[in-house]
PDB file of C-alpha atoms and ligand atoms in Angstrom:
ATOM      1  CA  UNK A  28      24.926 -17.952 -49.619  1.00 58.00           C
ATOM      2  CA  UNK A  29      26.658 -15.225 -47.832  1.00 72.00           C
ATOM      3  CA  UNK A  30      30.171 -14.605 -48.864  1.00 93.00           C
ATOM      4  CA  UNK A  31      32.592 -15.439 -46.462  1.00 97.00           C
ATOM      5  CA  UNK A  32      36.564 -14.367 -46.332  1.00 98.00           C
ATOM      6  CA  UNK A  33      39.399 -16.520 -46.799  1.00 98.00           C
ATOM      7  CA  UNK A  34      42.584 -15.209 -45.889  1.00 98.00           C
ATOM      8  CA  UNK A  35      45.849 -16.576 -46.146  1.00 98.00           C
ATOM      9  CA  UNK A  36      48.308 -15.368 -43.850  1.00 98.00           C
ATOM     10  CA  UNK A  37      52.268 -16.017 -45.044  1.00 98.00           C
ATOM     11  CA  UNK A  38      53.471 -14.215 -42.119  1.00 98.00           C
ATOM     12  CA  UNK A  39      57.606 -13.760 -42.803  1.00 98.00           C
ATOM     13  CA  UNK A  40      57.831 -16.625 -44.811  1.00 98.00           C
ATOM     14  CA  UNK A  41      58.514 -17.309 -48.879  1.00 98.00           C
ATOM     15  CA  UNK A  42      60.340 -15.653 -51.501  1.00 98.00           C
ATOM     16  CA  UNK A  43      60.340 -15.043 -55.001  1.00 98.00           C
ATOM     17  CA  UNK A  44      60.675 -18.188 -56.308  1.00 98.00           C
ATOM     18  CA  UNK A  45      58.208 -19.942 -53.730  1.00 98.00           C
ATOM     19  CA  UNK A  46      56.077 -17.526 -54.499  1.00 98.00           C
ATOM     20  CA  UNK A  47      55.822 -17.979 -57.756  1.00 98.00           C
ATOM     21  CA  UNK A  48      55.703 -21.790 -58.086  1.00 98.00           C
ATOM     22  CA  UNK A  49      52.643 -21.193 -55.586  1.00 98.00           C
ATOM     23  CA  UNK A  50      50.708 -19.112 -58.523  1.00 98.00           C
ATOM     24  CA  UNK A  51      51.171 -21.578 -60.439  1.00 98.00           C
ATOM     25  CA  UNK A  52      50.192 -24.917 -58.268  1.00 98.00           C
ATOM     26  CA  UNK A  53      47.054 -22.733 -56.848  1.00 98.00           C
ATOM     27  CA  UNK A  54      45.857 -22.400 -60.072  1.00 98.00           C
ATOM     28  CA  UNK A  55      46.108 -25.543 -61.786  1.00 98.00           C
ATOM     29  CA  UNK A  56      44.639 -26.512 -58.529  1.00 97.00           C
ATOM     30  CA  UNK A  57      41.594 -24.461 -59.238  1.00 97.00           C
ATOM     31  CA  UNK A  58      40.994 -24.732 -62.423  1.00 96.00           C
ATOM     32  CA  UNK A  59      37.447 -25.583 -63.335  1.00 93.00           C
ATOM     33  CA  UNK A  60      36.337 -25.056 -59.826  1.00 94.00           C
ATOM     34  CA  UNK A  61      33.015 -23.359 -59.573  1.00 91.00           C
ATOM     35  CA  UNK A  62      31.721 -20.452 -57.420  1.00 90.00           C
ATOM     36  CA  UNK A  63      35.018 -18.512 -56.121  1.00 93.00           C
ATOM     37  CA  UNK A  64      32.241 -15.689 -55.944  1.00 93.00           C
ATOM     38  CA  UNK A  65      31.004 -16.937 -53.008  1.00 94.00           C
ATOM     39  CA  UNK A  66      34.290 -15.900 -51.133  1.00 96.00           C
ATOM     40  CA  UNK A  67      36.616 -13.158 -51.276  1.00 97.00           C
ATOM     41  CA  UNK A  68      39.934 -14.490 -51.127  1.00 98.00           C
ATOM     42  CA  UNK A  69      42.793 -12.190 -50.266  1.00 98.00           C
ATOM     43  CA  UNK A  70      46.464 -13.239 -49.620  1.00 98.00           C
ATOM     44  CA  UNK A  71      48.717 -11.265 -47.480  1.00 98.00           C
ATOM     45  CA  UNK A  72      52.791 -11.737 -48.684  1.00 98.00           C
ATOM     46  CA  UNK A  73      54.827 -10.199 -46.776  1.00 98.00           C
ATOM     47  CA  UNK A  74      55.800  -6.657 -47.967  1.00 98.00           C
ATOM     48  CA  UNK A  75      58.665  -7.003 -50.667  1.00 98.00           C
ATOM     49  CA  UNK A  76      56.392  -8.863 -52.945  1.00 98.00           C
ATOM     50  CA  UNK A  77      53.429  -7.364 -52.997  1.00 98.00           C
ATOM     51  CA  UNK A  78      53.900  -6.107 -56.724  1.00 98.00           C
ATOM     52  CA  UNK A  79      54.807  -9.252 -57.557  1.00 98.00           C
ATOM     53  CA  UNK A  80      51.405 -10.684 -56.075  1.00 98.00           C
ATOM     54  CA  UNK A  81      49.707  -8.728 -57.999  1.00 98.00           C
ATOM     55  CA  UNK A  82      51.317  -9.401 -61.391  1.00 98.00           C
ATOM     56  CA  UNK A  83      50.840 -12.754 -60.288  1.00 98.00           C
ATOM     57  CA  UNK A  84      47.070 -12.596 -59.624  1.00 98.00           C
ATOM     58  CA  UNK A  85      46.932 -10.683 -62.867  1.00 98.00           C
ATOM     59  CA  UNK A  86      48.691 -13.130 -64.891  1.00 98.00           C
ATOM     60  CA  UNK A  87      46.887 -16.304 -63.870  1.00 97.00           C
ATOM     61  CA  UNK A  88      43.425 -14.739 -63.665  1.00 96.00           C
ATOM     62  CA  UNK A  89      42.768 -15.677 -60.363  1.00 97.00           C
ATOM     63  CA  UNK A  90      39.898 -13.486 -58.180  1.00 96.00           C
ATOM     64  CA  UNK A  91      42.188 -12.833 -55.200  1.00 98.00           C
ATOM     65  CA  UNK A  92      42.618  -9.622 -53.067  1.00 98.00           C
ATOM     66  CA  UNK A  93      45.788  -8.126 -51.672  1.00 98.00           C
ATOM     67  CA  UNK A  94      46.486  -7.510 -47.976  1.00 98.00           C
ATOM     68  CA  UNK A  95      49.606  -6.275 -46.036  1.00 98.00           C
ATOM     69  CA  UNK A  96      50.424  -7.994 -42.540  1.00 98.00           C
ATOM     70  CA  UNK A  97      51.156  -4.876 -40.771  1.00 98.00           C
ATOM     71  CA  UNK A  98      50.712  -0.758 -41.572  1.00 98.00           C
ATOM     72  CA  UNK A  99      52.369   2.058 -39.915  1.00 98.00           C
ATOM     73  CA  UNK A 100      50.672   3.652 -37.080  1.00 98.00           C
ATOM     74  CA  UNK A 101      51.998   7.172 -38.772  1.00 98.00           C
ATOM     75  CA  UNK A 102      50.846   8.919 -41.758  1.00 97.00           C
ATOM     76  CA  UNK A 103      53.491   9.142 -44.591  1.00 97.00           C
ATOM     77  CA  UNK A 104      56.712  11.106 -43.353  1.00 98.00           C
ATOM     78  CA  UNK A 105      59.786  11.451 -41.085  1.00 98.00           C
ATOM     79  CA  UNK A 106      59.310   7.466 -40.133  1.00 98.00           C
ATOM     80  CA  UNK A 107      62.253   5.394 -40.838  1.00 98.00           C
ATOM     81  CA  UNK A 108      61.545   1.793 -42.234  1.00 97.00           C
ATOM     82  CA  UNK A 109      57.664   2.461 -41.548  1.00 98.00           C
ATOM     83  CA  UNK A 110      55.159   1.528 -44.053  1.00 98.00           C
ATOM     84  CA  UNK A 111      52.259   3.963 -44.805  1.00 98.00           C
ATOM     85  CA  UNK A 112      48.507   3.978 -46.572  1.00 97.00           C
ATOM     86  CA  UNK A 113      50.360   6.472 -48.740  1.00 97.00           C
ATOM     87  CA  UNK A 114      53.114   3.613 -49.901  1.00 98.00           C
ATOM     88  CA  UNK A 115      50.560   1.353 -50.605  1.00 98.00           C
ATOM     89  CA  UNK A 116      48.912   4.050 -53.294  1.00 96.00           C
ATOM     90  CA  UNK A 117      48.518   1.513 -56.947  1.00 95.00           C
ATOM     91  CA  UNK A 118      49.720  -1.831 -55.330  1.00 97.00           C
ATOM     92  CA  UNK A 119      45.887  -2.516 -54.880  1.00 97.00           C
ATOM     93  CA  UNK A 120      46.127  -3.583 -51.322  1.00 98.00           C
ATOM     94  CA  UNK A 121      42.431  -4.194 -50.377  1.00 98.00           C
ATOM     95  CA  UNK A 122      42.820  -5.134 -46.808  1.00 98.00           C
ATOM     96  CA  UNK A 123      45.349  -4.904 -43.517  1.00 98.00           C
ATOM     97  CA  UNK A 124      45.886  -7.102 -41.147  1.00 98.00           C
ATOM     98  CA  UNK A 125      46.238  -5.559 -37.794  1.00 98.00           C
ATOM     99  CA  UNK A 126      47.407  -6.870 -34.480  1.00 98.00           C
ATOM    100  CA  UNK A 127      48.381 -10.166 -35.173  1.00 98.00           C
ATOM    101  CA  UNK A 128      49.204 -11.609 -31.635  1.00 97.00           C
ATOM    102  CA  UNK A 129      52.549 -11.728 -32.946  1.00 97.00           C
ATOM    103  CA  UNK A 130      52.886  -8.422 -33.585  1.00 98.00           C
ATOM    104  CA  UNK A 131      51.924  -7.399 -30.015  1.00 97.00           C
ATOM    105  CA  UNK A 132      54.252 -10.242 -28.917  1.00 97.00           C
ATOM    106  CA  UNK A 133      57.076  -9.498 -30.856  1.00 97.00           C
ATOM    107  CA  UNK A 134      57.031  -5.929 -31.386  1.00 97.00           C
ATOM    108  CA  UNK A 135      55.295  -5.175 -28.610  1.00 97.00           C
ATOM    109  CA  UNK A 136      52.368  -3.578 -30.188  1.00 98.00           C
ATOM    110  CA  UNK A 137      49.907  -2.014 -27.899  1.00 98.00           C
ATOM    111  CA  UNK A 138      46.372  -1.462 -28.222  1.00 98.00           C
ATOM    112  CA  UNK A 139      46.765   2.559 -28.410  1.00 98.00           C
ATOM    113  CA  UNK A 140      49.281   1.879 -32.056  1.00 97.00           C
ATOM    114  CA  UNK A 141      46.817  -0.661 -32.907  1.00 98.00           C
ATOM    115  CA  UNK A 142      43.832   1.739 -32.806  1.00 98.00           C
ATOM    116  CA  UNK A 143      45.897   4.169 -34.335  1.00 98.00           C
ATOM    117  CA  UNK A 144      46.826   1.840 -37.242  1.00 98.00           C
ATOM    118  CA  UNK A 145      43.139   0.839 -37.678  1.00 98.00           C
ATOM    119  CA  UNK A 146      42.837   4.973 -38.428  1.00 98.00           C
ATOM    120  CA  UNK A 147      45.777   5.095 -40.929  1.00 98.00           C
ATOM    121  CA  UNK A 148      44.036   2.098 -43.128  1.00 98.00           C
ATOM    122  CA  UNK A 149      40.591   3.401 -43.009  1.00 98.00           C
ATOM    123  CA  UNK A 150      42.120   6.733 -44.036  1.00 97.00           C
ATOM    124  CA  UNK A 151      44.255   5.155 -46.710  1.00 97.00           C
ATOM    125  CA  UNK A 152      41.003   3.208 -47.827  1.00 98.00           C
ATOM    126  CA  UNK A 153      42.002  -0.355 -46.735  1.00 98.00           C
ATOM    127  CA  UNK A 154      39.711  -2.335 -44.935  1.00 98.00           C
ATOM    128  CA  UNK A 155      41.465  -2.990 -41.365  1.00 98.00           C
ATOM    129  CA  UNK A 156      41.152  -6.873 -40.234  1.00 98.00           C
ATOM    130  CA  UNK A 157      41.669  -6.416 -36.417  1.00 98.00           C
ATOM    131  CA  UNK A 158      43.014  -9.580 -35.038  1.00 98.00           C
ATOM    132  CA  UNK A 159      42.112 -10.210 -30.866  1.00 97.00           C
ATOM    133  CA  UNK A 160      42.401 -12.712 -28.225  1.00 96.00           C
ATOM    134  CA  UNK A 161      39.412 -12.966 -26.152  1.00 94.00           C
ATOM    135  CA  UNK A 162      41.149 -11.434 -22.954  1.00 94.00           C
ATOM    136  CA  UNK A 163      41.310  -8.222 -24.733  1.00 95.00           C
ATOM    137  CA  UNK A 164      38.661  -7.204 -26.796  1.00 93.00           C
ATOM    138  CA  UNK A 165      36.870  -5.087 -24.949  1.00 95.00           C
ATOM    139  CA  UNK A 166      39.763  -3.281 -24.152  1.00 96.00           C
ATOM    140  CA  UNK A 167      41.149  -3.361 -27.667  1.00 97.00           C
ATOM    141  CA  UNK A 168      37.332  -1.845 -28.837  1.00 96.00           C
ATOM    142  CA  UNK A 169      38.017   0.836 -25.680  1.00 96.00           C
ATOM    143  CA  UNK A 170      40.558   2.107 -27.908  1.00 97.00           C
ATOM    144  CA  UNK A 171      38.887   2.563 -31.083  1.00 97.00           C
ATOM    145  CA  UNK A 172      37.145   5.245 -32.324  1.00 96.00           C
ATOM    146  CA  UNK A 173      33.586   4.793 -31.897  1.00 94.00           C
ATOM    147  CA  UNK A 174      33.334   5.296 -35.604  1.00 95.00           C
ATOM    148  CA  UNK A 175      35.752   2.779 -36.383  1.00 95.00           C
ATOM    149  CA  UNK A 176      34.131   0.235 -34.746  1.00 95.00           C
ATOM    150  CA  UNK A 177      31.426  -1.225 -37.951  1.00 93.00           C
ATOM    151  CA  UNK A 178      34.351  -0.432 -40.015  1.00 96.00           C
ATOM    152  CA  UNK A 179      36.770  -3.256 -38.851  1.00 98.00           C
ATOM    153  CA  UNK A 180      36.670  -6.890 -39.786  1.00 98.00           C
ATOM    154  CA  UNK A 181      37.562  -8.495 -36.368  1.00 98.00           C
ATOM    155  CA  UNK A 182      39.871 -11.585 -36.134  1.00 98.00           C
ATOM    156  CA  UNK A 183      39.364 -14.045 -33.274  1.00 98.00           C
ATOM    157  CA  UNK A 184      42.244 -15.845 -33.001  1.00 97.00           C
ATOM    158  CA  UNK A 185      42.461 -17.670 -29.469  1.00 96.00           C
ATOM    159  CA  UNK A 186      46.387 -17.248 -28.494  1.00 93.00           C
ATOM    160  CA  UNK A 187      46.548 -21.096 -28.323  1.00 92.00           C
ATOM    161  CA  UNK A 188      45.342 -22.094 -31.131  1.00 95.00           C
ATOM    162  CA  UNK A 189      47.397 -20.329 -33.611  1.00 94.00           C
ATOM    163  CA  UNK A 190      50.363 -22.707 -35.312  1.00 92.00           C
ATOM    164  CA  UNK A 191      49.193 -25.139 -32.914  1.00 93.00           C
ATOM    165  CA  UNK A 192      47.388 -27.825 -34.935  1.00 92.00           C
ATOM    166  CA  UNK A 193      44.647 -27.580 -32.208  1.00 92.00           C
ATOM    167  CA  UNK A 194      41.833 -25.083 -33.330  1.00 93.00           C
ATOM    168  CA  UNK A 195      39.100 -23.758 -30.494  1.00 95.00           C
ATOM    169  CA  UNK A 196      35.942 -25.728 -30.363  1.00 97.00           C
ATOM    170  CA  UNK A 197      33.043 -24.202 -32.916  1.00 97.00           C
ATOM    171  CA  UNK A 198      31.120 -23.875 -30.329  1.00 97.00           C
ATOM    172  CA  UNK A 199      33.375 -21.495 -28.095  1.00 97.00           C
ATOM    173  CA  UNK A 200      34.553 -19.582 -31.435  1.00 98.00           C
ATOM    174  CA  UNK A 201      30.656 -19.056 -31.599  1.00 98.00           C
ATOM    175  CA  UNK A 202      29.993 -18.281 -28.243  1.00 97.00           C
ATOM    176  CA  UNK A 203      32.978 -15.314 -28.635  1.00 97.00           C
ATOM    177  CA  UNK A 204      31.947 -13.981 -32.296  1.00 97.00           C
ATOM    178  CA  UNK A 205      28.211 -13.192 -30.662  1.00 97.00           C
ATOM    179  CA  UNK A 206      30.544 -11.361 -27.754  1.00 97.00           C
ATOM    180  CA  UNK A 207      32.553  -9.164 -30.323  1.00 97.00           C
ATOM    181  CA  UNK A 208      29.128  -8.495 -32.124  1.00 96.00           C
ATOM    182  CA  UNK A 209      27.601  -7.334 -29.032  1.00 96.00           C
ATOM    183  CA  UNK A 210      30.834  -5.358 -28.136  1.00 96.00           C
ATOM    184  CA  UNK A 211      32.183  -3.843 -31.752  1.00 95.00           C
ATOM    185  CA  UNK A 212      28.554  -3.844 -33.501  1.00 95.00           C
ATOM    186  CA  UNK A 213      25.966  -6.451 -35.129  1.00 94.00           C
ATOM    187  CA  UNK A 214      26.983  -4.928 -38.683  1.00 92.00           C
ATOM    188  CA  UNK A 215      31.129  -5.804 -38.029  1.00 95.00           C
ATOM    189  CA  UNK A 216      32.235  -9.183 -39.417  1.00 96.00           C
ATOM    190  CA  UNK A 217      33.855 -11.414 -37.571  1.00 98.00           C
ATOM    191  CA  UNK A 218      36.170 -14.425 -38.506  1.00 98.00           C
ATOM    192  CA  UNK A 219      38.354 -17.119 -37.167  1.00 98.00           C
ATOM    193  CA  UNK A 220      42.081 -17.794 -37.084  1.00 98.00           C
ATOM    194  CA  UNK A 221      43.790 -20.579 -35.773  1.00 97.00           C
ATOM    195  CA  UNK A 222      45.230 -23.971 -36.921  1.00 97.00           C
ATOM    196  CA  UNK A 223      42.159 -23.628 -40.151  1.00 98.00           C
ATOM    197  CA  UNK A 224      42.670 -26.540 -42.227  1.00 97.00           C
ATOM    198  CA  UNK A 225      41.036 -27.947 -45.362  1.00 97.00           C
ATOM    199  CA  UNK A 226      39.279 -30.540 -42.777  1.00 96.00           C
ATOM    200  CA  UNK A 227      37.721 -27.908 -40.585  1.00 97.00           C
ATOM    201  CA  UNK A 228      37.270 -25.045 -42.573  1.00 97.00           C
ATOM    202  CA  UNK A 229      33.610 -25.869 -43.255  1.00 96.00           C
ATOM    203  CA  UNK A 230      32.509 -25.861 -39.855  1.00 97.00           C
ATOM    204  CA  UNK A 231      34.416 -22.665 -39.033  1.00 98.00           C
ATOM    205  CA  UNK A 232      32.577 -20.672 -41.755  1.00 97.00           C
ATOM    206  CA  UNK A 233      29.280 -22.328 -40.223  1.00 96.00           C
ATOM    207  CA  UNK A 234      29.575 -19.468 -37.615  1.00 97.00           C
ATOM    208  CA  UNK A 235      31.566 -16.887 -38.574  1.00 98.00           C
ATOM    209  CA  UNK A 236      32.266 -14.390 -41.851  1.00 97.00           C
ATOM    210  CA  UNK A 237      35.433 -15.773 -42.819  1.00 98.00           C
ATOM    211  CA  UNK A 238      38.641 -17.474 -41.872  1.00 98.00           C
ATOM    212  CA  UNK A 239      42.443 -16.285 -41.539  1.00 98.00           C
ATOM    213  CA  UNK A 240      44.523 -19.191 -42.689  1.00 98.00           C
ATOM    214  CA  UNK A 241      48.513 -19.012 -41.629  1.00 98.00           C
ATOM    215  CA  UNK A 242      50.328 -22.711 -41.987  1.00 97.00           C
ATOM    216  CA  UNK A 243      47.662 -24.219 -44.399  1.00 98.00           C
ATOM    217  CA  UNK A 244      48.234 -20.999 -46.428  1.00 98.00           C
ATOM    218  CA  UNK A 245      51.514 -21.698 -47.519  1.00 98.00           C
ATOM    219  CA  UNK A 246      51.377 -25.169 -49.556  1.00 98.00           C
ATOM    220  CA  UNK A 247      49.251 -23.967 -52.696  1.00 98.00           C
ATOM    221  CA  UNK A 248      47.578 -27.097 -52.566  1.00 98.00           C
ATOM    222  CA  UNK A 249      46.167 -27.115 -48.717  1.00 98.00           C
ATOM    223  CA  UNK A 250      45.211 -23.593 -49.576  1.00 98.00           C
ATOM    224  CA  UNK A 251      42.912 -24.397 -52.860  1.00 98.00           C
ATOM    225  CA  UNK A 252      41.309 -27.596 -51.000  1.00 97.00           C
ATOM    226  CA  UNK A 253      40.054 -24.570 -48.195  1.00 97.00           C
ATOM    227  CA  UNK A 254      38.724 -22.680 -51.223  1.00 97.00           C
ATOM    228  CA  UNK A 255      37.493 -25.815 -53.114  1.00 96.00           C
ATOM    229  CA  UNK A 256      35.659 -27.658 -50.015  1.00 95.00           C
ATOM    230  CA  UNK A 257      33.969 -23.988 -49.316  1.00 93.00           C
ATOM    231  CA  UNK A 258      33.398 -23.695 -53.015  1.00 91.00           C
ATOM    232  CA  UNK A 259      31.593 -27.331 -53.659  1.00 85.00           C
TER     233      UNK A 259
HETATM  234  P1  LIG B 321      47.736 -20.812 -38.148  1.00 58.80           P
HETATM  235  O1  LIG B 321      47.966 -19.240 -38.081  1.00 58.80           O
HETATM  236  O2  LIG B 321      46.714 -21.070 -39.240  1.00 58.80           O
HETATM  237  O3  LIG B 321      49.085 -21.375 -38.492  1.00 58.80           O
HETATM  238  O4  LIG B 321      47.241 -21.250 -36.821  1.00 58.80           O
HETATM  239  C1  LIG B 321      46.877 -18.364 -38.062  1.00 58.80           C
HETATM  240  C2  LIG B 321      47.328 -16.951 -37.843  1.00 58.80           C
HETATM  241  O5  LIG B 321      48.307 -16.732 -37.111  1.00 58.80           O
HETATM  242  O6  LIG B 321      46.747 -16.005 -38.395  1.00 58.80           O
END
């Protein structure tokens, strides 16, 4: 069985205290439950408590990986209230999320900072997980460096399906991951985001490498029956 990423997205929400009754429902909630191997399972908290993730993961033995939601497009310097790789140095961030449509929404991220972001992680040795609509992924690859392009993990997240409760079709999700493969490269993983649930999970990670998991992600328990229905 190939192993396939599950990643939960907690955007700006939680704090301490939610976070930490969330350690401990997830893993009651997993206790016992066989073959977390088969998926590498990384959660992305917002920036403040990424320490505290990690104690966290530490503390109830649990095999998850650490990602931020964002990384500066700089290296480390002269770059008020920026986050660089160089920041990140011991907080054993494995992976970056880069992108999100609600970064280019919000902070009107282009796809010139996002390539250069997708540099600063692979310099700073985290794995980028470029997020893209399907209107822009050629263009969004245009940007890249050539080099970069087996090195990202690319998100397909359909604008209209994110927080909606209505996730693409398999079969279009599908029909775009063979696109991206074509486009980025036929080593580059490719996953889904967009209203993931413990009901469709399973046929999501039917065609892709992984899923990126926002809402579901944030009630421990919706979050282990992903893992669990992947897992049994
Ligand atoms: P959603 O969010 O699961 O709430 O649709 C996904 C995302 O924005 O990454």
């Amino acid at each position: 069985m190939q192993t396939k990423l599950i990643i939960a997205n907690w955007k700006s929400n939680k704090d301490i205290y939610s976070i930490k009754n969330w350690f401990e429902e997830i893993s009651k909630a997993l206790q016992g439950v066989q073959n977390l191997e088969i998926m590498e399972i990384i959660i992305a908290p917002p920036y403040p408590f990424l320490q505290m993730v990690k104690d966290e993961i530490e503390k109830h033995n649990l095999p998850f990986k650490i990602s931020v939601q964002d990384l500066s497009s700089f290296p480390a310097g002269k770059y008020t209230g920026a986050v660089s790789g160089v920041n990140l140095k011991g907080l054993s961030v494995s992976h970056s999320i880069l992108g999100h449509s609600e970064r280019r929404r919000y902070f009107r991220e282009n796809h010139q900072d996002i390539a250069l972001k997708v540099e600063q992680s692979i310099e700073a040795g985290i794995k980028p997980v470029l997020c893209i609509d399907k209107s822009y992924l050629e263009e969004q690859a245009g940007v890249l460096k050539s080099e970069h392009l087996d090195k990202v993990i690319v998100a397909y997240e359909p604008l209209a399906a994110i927080g909606s409760g209505n996730g693409e079709s398999v079969g279009q999700v599908s029909e775009v991951i063979k696109k991206v493969k074509q486009i980025y490269s036929s080593d580059t993983k490719v996953i889904y985001g967009g209203s993931v649930d413990e009901f469709n999970v399973n046929e999501y990670l039917l065609v892709s490498d992984g899923v990126l998991v926002g809402t579901a992600a944030l009630d421990p328990i919706k979050f282990a029956n992903i893992i669990k229905n992947y897992a049994t």
